[in-house]
Amino acid sequence: MLITLSNSYYFNFALSSYFSDIRNDESLIDEICSYPSIAKDELMHDLQNTLRGKKLKFIVVDHATISIETLQFIILLRTFYPLARFFIIKKPNVVFDELVRLYITILDAKICLGLSELFISINDIHAHSIPPADKIYLATTLKFGITKEEASVICLMMSGSPLSQIAKSQKCELNKIHYHCARARNKMQVKDNNTLVKLIHSELLSYYMIYTQ
């Protein structure tokens, strides 16, 4: 399944029409669902109902919908569907700020300049996407000794989720989440979770080469 997140009716209609016109037996797209960029909790509930028993393969967002809140939601979504690939359709003259570019990089997003490029990228059978938690782990494990469990918790913190929600999504006790947070704070020598996330942002920026589009 492919889902789109956009407040533009014309974008959703154009994308659905384009893929319907060129869809063939070799296409990896079997179903398309479009959603507006609405409240995170409401959208997650709707998506969980839609995706029950199905496999989320692709997430497509138009550049006008891009914001930190949207990208935080996609981090949360990719926690449940780590193999889903993320695409952004943008105009050549659109420039994102540094923090947005960081989140786009962590999400391993593919930037496409049109629907034809998007279709080719989606149907590239050799393409894959690295889950956000793995990218955080790779950027922090050698320097700070961050474990995969701690990276997963940090990733969900970057999604804006409260610790109680993180515990629920990880299906574990809240005390365990506090334990992983405390260990990560100790390793990175910070006193609170907000400072931890800010330091993670800084480390990710220095570790990954952020494109300048």
N, CA and C of each residue as an Amber inpcrd file, in Angstrom:
protein
   639
   0.8310000  -1.1970000   0.0000000   0.0000000   0.0000000   0.0000000
   0.8690000   1.2510000   0.0000000   0.4000000   2.2640000  -0.7030000
   1.0250000   3.5830000  -0.7040000   0.0620000   4.5630000  -0.0580000
   0.5600000   5.3910000   0.8680000  -0.2720000   6.4420000   1.4450000
   0.3430000   7.7950000   1.1200000  -0.5200000   8.7860000   0.9390000
  -0.0600000  10.1550000   0.7410000  -0.5480000  11.0080000   1.9070000
   0.2910000  11.9510000   2.3190000  -0.0800000  12.9220000   3.3470000
  -0.0090000  14.3020000   2.7110000  -1.1600000  14.8930000   2.4970000
  -1.1950000  16.2140000   1.8610000  -2.5360000  16.8740000   2.1350000
  -2.5080000  18.1740000   2.3190000  -3.7470000  18.9390000   2.4740000
  -4.2910000  19.4100000   1.1310000  -3.5900000  19.0720000   0.0560000
  -3.9900000  19.5040000  -1.2820000  -4.8030000  18.4150000  -1.9720000
  -6.0660000  18.7240000  -2.2340000  -6.9130000  17.7800000  -2.9690000
  -6.3320000  17.5240000  -4.3560000  -5.8110000  18.5660000  -4.9860000
  -5.2910000  18.4400000  -6.3440000  -4.0590000  17.5390000  -6.3830000
  -3.2110000  17.6390000  -5.3560000  -2.0310000  16.7700000  -5.3010000
  -2.4530000  15.3130000  -5.1780000  -3.3440000  15.0330000  -4.2360000
  -3.7920000  13.6520000  -4.0390000  -4.4790000  13.1040000  -5.2890000
  -5.3120000  13.9450000  -5.9220000  -6.0260000  13.5030000  -7.1220000
  -5.0530000  13.2450000  -8.2740000  -4.0950000  14.1620000  -8.4560000
  -3.1330000  14.0100000  -9.5510000  -2.2830000  12.7630000  -9.3650000
  -1.8410000  12.5300000  -8.1310000  -1.0030000  11.3580000  -7.8800000
  -1.7810000  10.0680000  -8.0950000  -2.9940000  10.0010000  -7.5520000
  -3.8160000   8.7960000  -7.7200000  -4.1330000   8.5410000  -9.1870000
  -4.4600000   9.6060000  -9.9160000  -4.7820000   9.4680000 -11.3380000
  -3.5670000   9.0110000 -12.1320000  -2.4100000   9.5730000 -11.8130000
  -1.1880000   9.2190000 -12.5340000  -0.8690000   7.7420000 -12.3610000
  -0.9100000   7.2770000 -11.1140000  -0.5670000   5.8780000 -10.8640000
  -1.6260000   4.9300000 -11.4160000  -2.8730000   5.3540000 -11.4250000
  -3.9350000   4.5180000 -12.0000000  -3.7430000   4.3590000 -13.5040000
  -3.2940000   5.4230000 -14.1590000  -3.1190000   5.3980000 -15.6110000
  -1.9560000   4.5120000 -16.0410000  -0.8760000   4.4790000 -15.2370000
   0.3220000   3.7560000 -15.6830000   0.5590000   2.4700000 -14.9100000
  -0.3460000   2.1520000 -13.9990000  -0.1530000   0.9400000 -13.2040000
  -0.1670000  -0.2800000 -14.1260000   0.7200000  -1.2270000 -13.8500000
   0.7730000  -2.4620000 -14.6240000   1.1440000  -3.6210000 -13.7120000
   1.2870000  -4.7960000 -14.2900000   1.5610000  -5.9890000 -13.4840000
   2.9060000  -5.9210000 -12.7770000   3.8300000  -5.1040000 -13.2920000
   5.1540000  -5.0130000 -12.6970000   5.2310000  -3.9490000 -11.6030000
   4.1950000  -3.1580000 -11.4380000   4.2050000  -2.0940000 -10.4390000
   4.1570000  -2.6790000  -9.0330000   4.8860000  -2.0450000  -8.1170000
   4.8900000  -2.4690000  -6.7180000   3.7440000  -1.8490000  -5.9350000
   2.9620000  -0.9960000  -6.5780000   1.8490000  -0.3200000  -5.9060000
   0.5690000  -1.1150000  -6.1320000  -0.0370000  -1.5650000  -5.0480000
  -1.2800000  -2.3230000  -5.1790000  -2.5020000  -1.5410000  -4.7030000
  -2.2650000  -0.4910000  -3.9010000  -3.3790000   0.3020000  -3.3740000
  -2.8570000   1.6620000  -2.9270000  -3.6780000   2.7000000  -3.1200000
  -3.3110000   4.0580000  -2.7200000  -4.3880000   4.6260000  -1.8070000
  -3.9670000   5.1990000  -0.6800000  -4.8820000   5.8940000   0.2260000
  -4.3190000   7.2790000   0.5110000  -5.1770000   8.2760000   0.4740000
  -4.7520000   9.6590000   0.6950000  -5.3240000  10.1870000   2.0020000
  -4.4900000  10.9200000   2.7370000  -4.9010000  11.4970000   4.0140000
  -4.4640000  12.9540000   4.0850000  -5.2700000  13.7860000   4.7030000
  -4.8130000  15.1520000   4.9800000  -3.8240000  15.1310000   6.1320000
  -3.0700000  16.2000000   6.2700000  -2.1390000  16.3110000   7.3860000
  -2.9110000  16.8110000   8.6020000  -3.4810000  15.8600000   9.3570000
  -4.3240000  16.2100000  10.4990000  -3.6170000  15.8630000  11.7980000
  -4.3280000  15.9720000  12.9000000  -3.7450000  15.6960000  14.2100000
  -3.1390000  14.2960000  14.2420000  -1.9560000  14.1910000  14.8710000
  -1.1860000  12.9520000  14.8530000  -1.9600000  11.7600000  15.4080000
  -2.5870000  11.9240000  16.5630000  -3.2920000  10.8050000  17.1880000
  -4.4540000  10.3330000  16.3260000  -5.2020000  11.2870000  15.7700000
  -6.3400000  10.9430000  14.9180000  -5.8770000  10.2470000  13.6490000
  -4.7940000  10.7490000  13.0610000  -4.2840000  10.1650000  11.8300000
  -3.7530000   8.7650000  12.0720000  -3.0340000   8.5550000  13.1710000
  -2.5070000   7.2280000  13.4740000  -3.6360000   6.2280000  13.6710000
  -4.7000000   6.6560000  14.3450000  -5.8500000   5.7710000  14.5570000
  -6.4800000   5.3850000  13.2220000  -6.6730000   6.3620000  12.3320000
  -7.2540000   6.0840000  11.0170000  -6.3700000   5.1430000  10.2080000
  -5.0590000   5.3770000  10.2580000  -4.1360000   4.5500000   9.4890000
  -4.0940000   3.1180000  10.0000000  -4.1150000   2.9580000  11.3140000
  -4.0870000   1.6110000  11.8760000  -5.3110000   0.8210000  11.4440000
  -6.4540000   1.4900000  11.3540000  -7.6630000   0.8150000  10.8710000
  -7.5370000   0.4610000   9.3900000  -7.0090000   1.3960000   8.6060000
  -6.8590000   1.1620000   7.1650000  -5.8480000   0.0610000   6.8730000
  -4.7560000   0.0370000   7.6450000  -3.6450000  -0.8660000   7.3520000
  -3.7700000  -2.2270000   8.0180000  -4.8370000  -2.4460000   8.7430000
  -4.9860000  -3.7200000   9.4420000  -4.9180000  -4.8790000   8.4410000
  -3.9250000  -5.7370000   8.6340000  -3.7560000  -6.8900000   7.7530000
  -3.0790000  -6.5750000   6.4350000  -2.6170000  -5.3200000   6.2580000
  -1.9710000  -4.9260000   5.0090000  -0.5350000  -4.4850000   5.2810000
   0.2320000  -4.3510000   4.2300000   1.6350000  -3.9680000   4.3330000
   1.8380000  -2.5640000   3.7810000   2.2880000  -1.6560000   4.6560000
   2.5940000  -0.2970000   4.2050000   3.9690000  -0.2990000   3.5460000
   4.0050000   0.0390000   2.2660000   5.2640000   0.0140000   1.5170000
   5.8350000   1.4070000   1.2690000   4.9530000   2.3810000   1.0290000
   5.4220000   3.6910000   0.5890000   4.6350000   4.8130000   1.2650000
   5.3560000   5.8860000   1.6180000   4.7570000   7.0990000   2.1720000
   5.1840000   8.2550000   1.2730000   4.2160000   9.0050000   0.7600000
   4.5150000  10.1200000  -0.1500000   3.9350000  11.4090000   0.4270000
   4.7550000  12.4560000   0.4590000   4.3380000  13.7580000   0.9860000
   4.7310000  14.8350000  -0.0210000   3.8530000  15.8140000  -0.2210000
   4.2510000  16.9390000  -1.0710000   4.9440000  17.9950000  -0.2170000
   5.8090000  18.7820000  -0.8340000   6.6630000  19.7060000  -0.0840000
   5.8660000  20.7190000   0.7260000   4.6630000  21.0650000   0.2770000
   3.8610000  22.0550000   0.9960000   3.3950000  21.5370000   2.3510000
   3.3850000  20.2280000   2.5100000   2.9330000  19.6200000   3.7650000
   4.0790000  19.4170000   4.7420000   5.3150000  19.5520000   4.2670000
   6.4740000  19.2660000   5.1030000   6.5790000  20.2590000   6.2560000
   6.6690000  19.7170000   7.4530000   6.9100000  20.4890000   8.6710000
   7.5450000  19.5330000   9.6660000   8.0800000  20.0610000  10.7450000
   8.6510000  19.1910000  11.7730000   7.5830000  18.2590000  12.3220000
   6.3620000  18.7650000  12.5090000   5.2840000  17.9350000  13.0460000
   4.9570000  16.7740000  12.1070000   4.9090000  17.0510000  10.8030000
   4.6500000  15.9840000   9.8330000   5.7690000  14.9520000   9.8490000
   7.0100000  15.4160000   9.8920000   8.1500000  14.5050000   9.8960000
   8.2190000  13.7110000  11.1960000   7.8360000  14.3240000  12.3070000
   7.7720000  13.5870000  13.5690000   6.7470000  12.4620000  13.4830000
   5.6210000  12.7470000  12.8500000   4.6050000  11.7090000  12.6860000
   5.1350000  10.5630000  11.8260000   5.8850000  10.8860000  10.7890000
   6.4070000   9.8380000   9.9100000   7.4650000   9.0060000  10.6300000
   8.2430000   9.6200000  11.5260000   9.1540000   8.8400000  12.3680000
   8.3600000   7.8330000  13.1860000   7.2650000   8.2950000  13.7830000
   6.4170000   7.3990000  14.5680000   5.8410000   6.3000000  13.6860000
   5.3840000   6.6650000  12.5050000   4.7930000   5.6930000  11.5870000
   5.8210000   4.6510000  11.1600000   7.0380000   5.0910000  10.8940000
   8.0720000   4.1520000  10.4550000   8.5890000   3.2830000  11.5900000
   8.2620000   3.6440000  12.8370000   8.5650000   2.7560000  13.9530000
   7.7420000   1.4800000  13.8490000   6.4990000   1.6320000  13.4110000
   5.6180000   0.4790000  13.2480000   5.8320000  -0.2120000  11.9050000
   6.2830000   0.5520000  10.9110000   6.5000000   0.0000000   9.5630000
   7.9110000   0.3870000   9.1050000   8.9420000  -0.2280000   9.6960000
  10.3250000   0.2080000   9.4490000  10.8060000   0.0330000   8.0140000
  10.1780000  -0.8510000   7.2480000  10.6110000  -1.0800000   5.8700000
   9.9110000  -0.1670000   4.8700000   8.9380000   0.6150000   5.3370000
   8.2420000   1.5430000   4.4350000   9.2190000   2.6050000   3.9350000
   9.1750000   2.8810000   2.6580000  10.0490000   3.8880000   2.0560000
   9.3130000   5.2270000   1.9610000  10.0650000   6.3090000   2.1680000
   9.4920000   7.6470000   2.2950000   9.9570000   8.5180000   1.1320000
   8.9900000   9.1860000   0.4840000   9.2760000  10.0300000  -0.6730000
   8.6810000  11.4220000  -0.4710000   9.4100000  12.4150000  -0.9450000
   8.9260000  13.7970000  -0.9260000   8.9520000  14.3310000  -2.3540000
   7.8240000  14.8740000  -2.8010000   7.7780000  15.5410000  -4.1020000
   7.9190000  17.0430000  -3.8720000   8.9140000  17.6410000  -4.4820000
   9.1650000  19.0670000  -4.2810000   9.5230000  19.7430000  -5.5950000
   9.3420000  21.0450000  -5.6110000   9.7600000  21.8510000  -6.7510000
  11.2560000  22.1470000  -6.6270000  11.9560000  22.3200000  -7.7470000
  13.4070000  22.5400000  -7.6940000  13.8180000  23.7480000  -6.8620000
  12.9630000  24.7700000  -6.7950000  13.3470000  25.9980000  -6.0920000
  12.9870000  25.9870000  -4.6100000  12.4070000  24.8980000  -4.1170000
  12.0270000  24.8080000  -2.7060000  13.2510000  24.4070000  -1.8830000
  13.5200000  25.1750000  -0.8230000  14.6560000  24.9010000   0.0550000
  14.1380000  24.6820000   1.4720000  14.5500000  23.5920000   2.0970000
  14.1520000  23.2950000   3.4700000  15.1940000  23.8280000   4.4440000
  14.7520000  24.1660000   5.6590000  15.7090000  24.6400000   6.6550000
  16.5090000  23.4630000   7.2260000  17.5110000  23.7760000   8.0240000
  18.4720000  22.7650000   8.4830000  17.8190000  21.6510000   9.2930000
  16.9160000  22.0040000  10.2190000  16.2910000  20.9860000  11.0580000
  15.3920000  20.0690000  10.2330000  14.6590000  20.6460000   9.2850000
  13.8260000  19.8220000   8.3970000  14.7020000  18.8900000   7.5750000
  15.8210000  19.4050000   7.0650000  16.7320000  18.5560000   6.2910000
  17.2910000  17.4230000   7.1400000  17.5440000  17.7100000   8.4120000
  18.0260000  16.6650000   9.3170000  16.9980000  15.5520000   9.4510000
  15.7430000  15.9260000   9.7090000  14.6920000  14.9150000   9.8620000
  14.4890000  14.1390000   8.5620000  14.5740000  14.8230000   7.4390000
  14.4450000  14.1400000   6.1490000  15.5640000  13.1140000   5.9790000
  16.7680000  13.4780000   6.4160000  17.9000000  12.5630000   6.3180000
  17.7220000  11.3620000   7.2320000  17.2800000  11.5980000   8.4650000
  17.0620000  10.5040000   9.4070000  15.9980000   9.5510000   8.8780000
  15.0230000  10.0940000   8.1770000  13.9530000   9.2670000   7.6130000
  14.3650000   8.6050000   6.3010000  15.5870000   8.8860000   5.8430000
  16.1110000   8.2790000   4.6170000  15.1690000   8.5420000   3.4380000
  14.6950000   9.7810000   3.3530000  13.7090000  10.1360000   2.3270000
  14.3540000  10.2650000   0.9550000  13.5890000   9.9370000  -0.0530000
  13.9870000  10.1340000  -1.4480000  13.2580000  11.3600000  -1.9690000
  14.0210000  12.3500000  -2.4460000  13.4360000  13.5630000  -3.0050000
  13.1680000  13.3550000  -4.4930000  11.9420000  13.5970000  -4.9140000
  11.5630000  13.4600000  -6.3260000  11.0240000  14.7990000  -6.8300000
  11.3400000  15.1290000  -8.0650000  10.9280000  16.4080000  -8.6370000
   9.6820000  16.3010000  -9.5010000   9.0890000  15.1250000  -9.5630000
   7.8690000  14.9550000 -10.3510000   7.3160000  13.5560000 -10.1940000
   6.1050000  13.3340000 -10.7190000   5.4490000  12.0410000 -10.5600000
   6.1560000  10.9360000 -11.3320000   6.7120000  11.2580000 -12.4920000
   7.4110000  10.2220000 -13.2580000   8.6530000   9.7370000 -12.5160000
   9.3910000  10.6680000 -11.8990000  10.5630000  10.2870000 -11.1060000
  10.1350000   9.4740000  -9.8870000   9.0250000   9.8600000  -9.2800000
   8.4970000   9.1180000  -8.1370000   8.1610000   7.6830000  -8.5290000
   7.4880000   7.5080000  -9.6640000   7.0890000   6.1780000 -10.1130000
   8.3180000   5.2980000 -10.3480000   9.3440000   5.8520000 -10.9850000
  10.5690000   5.0890000 -11.2350000  11.2370000   4.6930000  -9.9210000
  11.3010000   5.6340000  -8.9700000  11.9440000   5.3660000  -7.6860000
  11.1900000   4.3080000  -6.8940000   9.8710000   4.3950000  -6.8930000
   9.0590000   3.4420000  -6.1470000   9.2360000   2.0310000  -6.6950000
   9.3350000   1.9050000  -7.9980000   9.4140000   0.5860000  -8.6190000
  10.8420000   0.0780000  -8.7980000  11.7930000   0.7300000  -8.1380000
  13.1700000   0.2390000  -8.1140000  13.2510000  -0.9040000  -7.1040000
  13.2940000  -2.1250000  -7.5950000  13.2340000  -3.2980000  -6.7090000
  14.4970000  -3.4530000  -5.8700000  15.5610000  -2.7490000  -6.2280000
  16.8110000  -2.8600000  -5.4780000  16.9210000  -1.8090000  -4.3690000
  16.0010000  -0.8660000  -4.3450000  16.0550000   0.2050000  -3.3430000
  15.5650000  -0.2970000  -1.9920000  16.1150000   0.2760000  -0.9500000
  15.6630000  -0.0370000   0.3980000  15.8290000   1.2110000   1.2590000
  15.2650000   1.1650000   2.4450000  15.3010000   2.3240000   3.3350000
  15.7700000   1.9010000   4.7190000  16.6890000   2.6650000   5.2840000
  17.1970000   2.3680000   6.6240000  16.2500000   2.9710000   7.6590000
  15.7800000   2.1900000   8.6410000  14.8890000   2.7280000   9.6730000
  15.5550000   3.8700000  10.4450000  14.7840000   4.8690000  10.8810000
  15.3550000   6.0200000  11.5990000  16.1650000   5.6340000  12.8310000
  15.6870000   4.6620000  13.5980000  16.4140000   4.2560000  14.8080000
  17.7940000   3.7110000  14.4630000  17.8990000   3.0030000  13.3440000
  19.1950000   2.4670000  12.9260000  20.1490000   3.5880000  12.5380000
  19.6240000   4.6570000  11.9210000  20.4790000   5.7790000  11.5400000
  20.9800000   6.5190000  12.7820000  20.1300000   6.6190000  13.7960000
  20.5550000   7.2300000  15.0590000  21.6220000   6.3640000  15.7270000
  21.4030000   5.0600000  15.7210000  22.3690000   4.1250000  16.3110000
  23.7290000   4.2420000  15.6220000  23.7340000   4.2520000  14.2970000
  24.9910000   4.3340000  13.5530000  25.7510000   5.6200000  13.8590000
  25.0180000   6.6990000  14.1080000  25.6510000   7.9990000  14.3360000
  26.1590000   8.1810000  15.7600000  25.7300000   7.3370000  16.6820000
  26.0470000   7.5740000  18.0990000  26.7310000   6.4140000  18.8120000
  26.7280000   5.2260000  18.2240000  27.2240000   4.0740000  18.9830000
  28.7330000   4.1050000  19.1940000  29.5040000   4.5110000  18.1920000
  30.9570000   4.5050000  18.3450000  31.4310000   5.5980000  19.3000000
  30.8480000   6.7700000  19.2040000  31.2930000   7.9030000  20.0200000
  30.7700000   7.8300000  21.4480000  29.5240000   7.3800000  21.6100000
  28.9030000   7.4170000  22.9350000  28.5190000   6.0390000  23.4760000
  28.5840000   5.0090000  22.6500000  28.1910000   3.6800000  23.1140000
  26.6930000   3.4940000  23.2250000  25.9250000   4.2790000  22.4700000
  24.4650000   4.1460000  22.4840000  24.0780000   2.7840000  21.9070000
  23.2050000   2.0620000  22.6210000  22.7570000   0.7470000  22.1690000
  21.5630000   0.8900000  21.2220000  21.1980000  -0.2040000  20.5710000
  20.0460000  -0.1660000  19.6680000  18.7580000   0.1150000  20.4310000
  18.6450000  -0.4270000  21.6590000  17.4510000  -0.1610000  22.4700000
  17.3570000   1.3140000  22.8230000  18.4830000   1.9140000  23.2090000
  18.4940000   3.3370000  23.5380000  18.2180000   4.1910000  22.2970000
  18.7620000   3.7840000  21.1580000  18.5140000   4.5160000  19.9120000
  17.0370000   4.4740000  19.5390000  16.3790000   3.3480000  19.7920000
  14.9470000   3.2320000  19.4950000  14.1340000   4.1880000  20.3520000
  14.4990000   4.2980000  21.6290000  13.7960000   5.2120000  22.5280000
  14.0560000   6.6620000  22.1190000  15.3080000   6.9870000  21.8020000
  15.6480000   8.3400000  21.3540000  14.8850000   8.6930000  20.0840000
  14.7790000   7.7310000  19.1820000  14.0490000   7.9490000  17.9320000
  12.6000000   8.3270000  18.2100000  11.9650000   7.6060000  19.1240000
  10.5720000   7.9040000  19.4600000  10.4520000   9.2350000  20.1910000
  11.4800000   9.6030000  20.9680000  11.4820000  10.9240000  21.5930000
  11.5440000  12.0140000  20.5260000  12.3020000  11.7590000  19.4570000
  12.3760000  12.7190000  18.3540000  11.0530000  12.8250000  17.6110000
  10.1980000  11.8100000  17.7500000   8.8720000  11.8700000  17.1270000
   7.9060000  12.7410000  17.9200000   8.3520000  13.2120000  19.0910000
   7.4920000  14.0340000  19.9280000   6.5860000  13.2440000  20.8420000
   6.7790000  11.9290000  20.8970000   5.9240000  11.0850000  21.7380000
   6.3310000  11.1950000  23.2030000   5.3630000  11.2940000  24.1310000
   5.6840000  11.2620000  25.5560000   6.1900000   9.8800000  25.9540000
   6.9020000   9.7990000  27.0720000   7.4940000   8.5260000  27.4860000
   6.4440000   7.4490000  27.7160000   5.2730000   7.8400000  28.2140000
   4.2090000   6.8530000  28.4420000   3.7560000   6.2290000  27.1250000
   3.6780000   7.0470000  26.0660000   3.2920000   6.5380000  24.7500000
   4.3960000   5.6690000  24.1570000   5.6450000   6.0460000  24.4250000
   6.7680000   5.2360000  23.9540000   6.7240000   3.8520000  24.5880000
   6.4510000   3.8080000  25.8880000   6.3530000   2.5190000  26.5800000
   5.2490000   1.6650000  25.9800000   4.1300000   2.2950000  25.6570000
   3.0050000   1.5620000  25.0630000   3.3660000   1.0260000  23.6870000
   4.0090000   1.8600000  22.8730000   4.3620000   1.4300000  21.5170000
   5.4370000   0.3500000  21.5320000   6.3160000   0.3920000  22.5340000
   7.3640000  -0.6150000  22.6630000   6.8930000  -1.8510000  23.4320000
   5.6660000  -1.7770000  23.9430000   5.0650000  -2.8840000  24.7030000
   5.9460000  -3.2880000  25.8840000   6.3120000  -2.2840000  26.6720000
   7.1360000  -2.5470000  27.8480000   6.7220000  -1.6110000  28.9730000
   7.2650000  -1.8430000  30.1620000   6.9540000  -1.0150000  31.3200000
   7.6010000   0.3680000  31.1740000   6.9290000   1.3820000  31.7240000
   7.4470000   2.7500000  31.6580000   8.8160000   2.8480000  32.3260000
   9.0140000   2.0780000  33.4110000  10.3010000   2.1080000  34.1100000
  11.4600000   1.7310000  33.1900000  11.1990000   0.8220000  32.2520000
  12.2530000   0.4060000  31.3220000  12.6230000   1.5490000  30.3830000
  11.6240000   2.3340000  29.9650000  11.9020000   3.4900000  29.1080000
  12.7170000   4.5250000  29.8730000  12.3370000   4.7770000  31.1320000
  13.1090000   5.7010000  31.9690000  14.5500000   5.2090000  32.1260000
  14.7170000   3.8980000  32.2450000  16.0580000   3.3090000  32.3910000
  16.9080000   3.5820000  31.1500000  16.3490000   3.3510000  29.9740000
  17.1020000   3.5910000  28.7380000  17.4210000   5.0740000  28.5690000
  16.4750000   5.9420000  28.9400000  16.7180000   7.3900000  28.8630000
  17.8550000   7.7980000  29.7920000  17.8360000   7.2660000  31.0090000
  18.8660000   7.6010000  31.9930000  20.2440000   7.1410000  31.5220000
  20.3110000   5.9560000  30.9510000  21.5920000   5.4470000  30.4420000
  22.1030000   6.3160000  29.2890000  21.1960000   6.6950000  28.3830000
  21.6010000   7.5420000  27.2550000  22.0650000   8.9150000  27.7480000
  21.3390000   9.4860000  28.7160000  21.7380000  10.7920000  29.2700000
  23.1080000  10.6980000  29.9280000  23.3460000   9.6150000  30.6530000
  24.6280000   9.4280000  31.3290000  25.7660000   9.3000000  30.3210000
  25.5410000   8.5440000  29.2690000  26.5730000   8.3540000  28.2470000
  26.8950000   9.6540000  27.5210000  25.8700000  10.4760000  27.3060000
  26.0710000  11.7200000  26.5670000  26.2450000  12.9220000  27.4890000
  26.2460000  12.6450000  28.8030000  26.5460000  13.6450000  29.8300000
  25.6240000  14.8610000  29.7560000  24.3260000  14.5830000  29.7630000
  23.3170000  15.6420000  29.8250000  22.3700000  15.3350000  30.9770000
  21.6310000  16.3620000  31.4260000  20.8250000  16.2130000  32.6300000
  19.3600000  15.9130000  32.3700000  18.8410000  16.2550000  31.1800000
  17.4160000  16.0410000  30.9340000  17.1970000  15.5780000  29.4970000
  15.9830000  15.0970000  29.2420000  15.6820000  14.5120000  27.9300000
  15.6570000  15.5430000  26.8070000  15.2080000  16.7650000  27.1090000
  15.1910000  17.8060000  26.0760000  16.6050000  18.1190000  25.5860000
  17.5360000  18.2180000  26.5360000  18.9300000  18.4620000  26.1700000
  19.5040000  17.2690000  25.4230000  19.0830000  16.0720000  25.8140000
  19.5230000  14.8570000  25.1240000  19.1300000  14.8950000  23.6500000
  17.8720000  15.2410000  23.3790000  17.3940000  15.2840000  21.9920000
  18.1380000  16.3610000  21.2040000  18.3830000  17.5230000  21.8300000
  19.1160000  18.5920000  21.1450000  20.5380000  18.1550000  20.8100000
  21.1790000  17.4330000  21.7400000  22.5340000  16.9500000  21.4820000
  22.5300000  15.8940000  20.3840000  21.5030000  15.0590000  20.3790000
  21.3600000  14.0660000  19.3110000  21.2370000  14.7700000  17.9620000
  20.4370000  15.8380000  17.9090000  20.3190000  16.6270000  16.6740000
  21.6980000  17.0820000  16.2010000  22.4910000  17.6150000  17.1220000
  23.8160000  18.1230000  16.7850000  24.7270000  17.0150000  16.2760000
  24.6820000  15.8660000  16.9510000  25.5250000  14.7410000  16.5440000
  25.1140000  14.1980000  15.1810000  23.8270000  14.1560000  14.9360000
  23.3440000  13.6600000  13.6480000  23.7470000  14.6010000  12.5180000
  23.6760000  15.9000000  12.7830000  24.0800000  16.8850000  11.7740000
  25.5540000  16.7350000  11.4190000  26.3920000  16.4850000  12.4290000
  27.8240000  16.3580000  12.1720000  28.1750000  15.0060000  11.5580000
  27.3550000  13.9910000  11.8100000  27.6540000  12.6390000  11.3100000
  27.2350000  12.4620000   9.8580000  26.0450000  12.9610000   9.5320000
  25.5230000  12.7620000   8.1820000  25.7650000  13.9960000   7.3170000
  26.0770000  13.7820000   6.0920000  26.2300000  14.8820000   5.1340000
  24.8470000  15.2800000   4.6620000  24.3700000  16.4170000   5.1170000
  23.0390000  16.8860000   4.7590000  23.0960000  17.5260000   3.3790000
  22.2230000  17.0600000   2.4730000  22.1870000  17.6100000   1.1300000
  21.7270000  19.0720000   1.1770000  22.0010000  19.8100000   0.1650000
  21.7270000  21.2560000   0.1510000  20.5810000  21.6380000  -0.7630000
  19.6970000  20.6870000  -1.0500000  18.5600000  21.0110000  -1.9190000
  17.6230000  21.9770000  -1.2160000
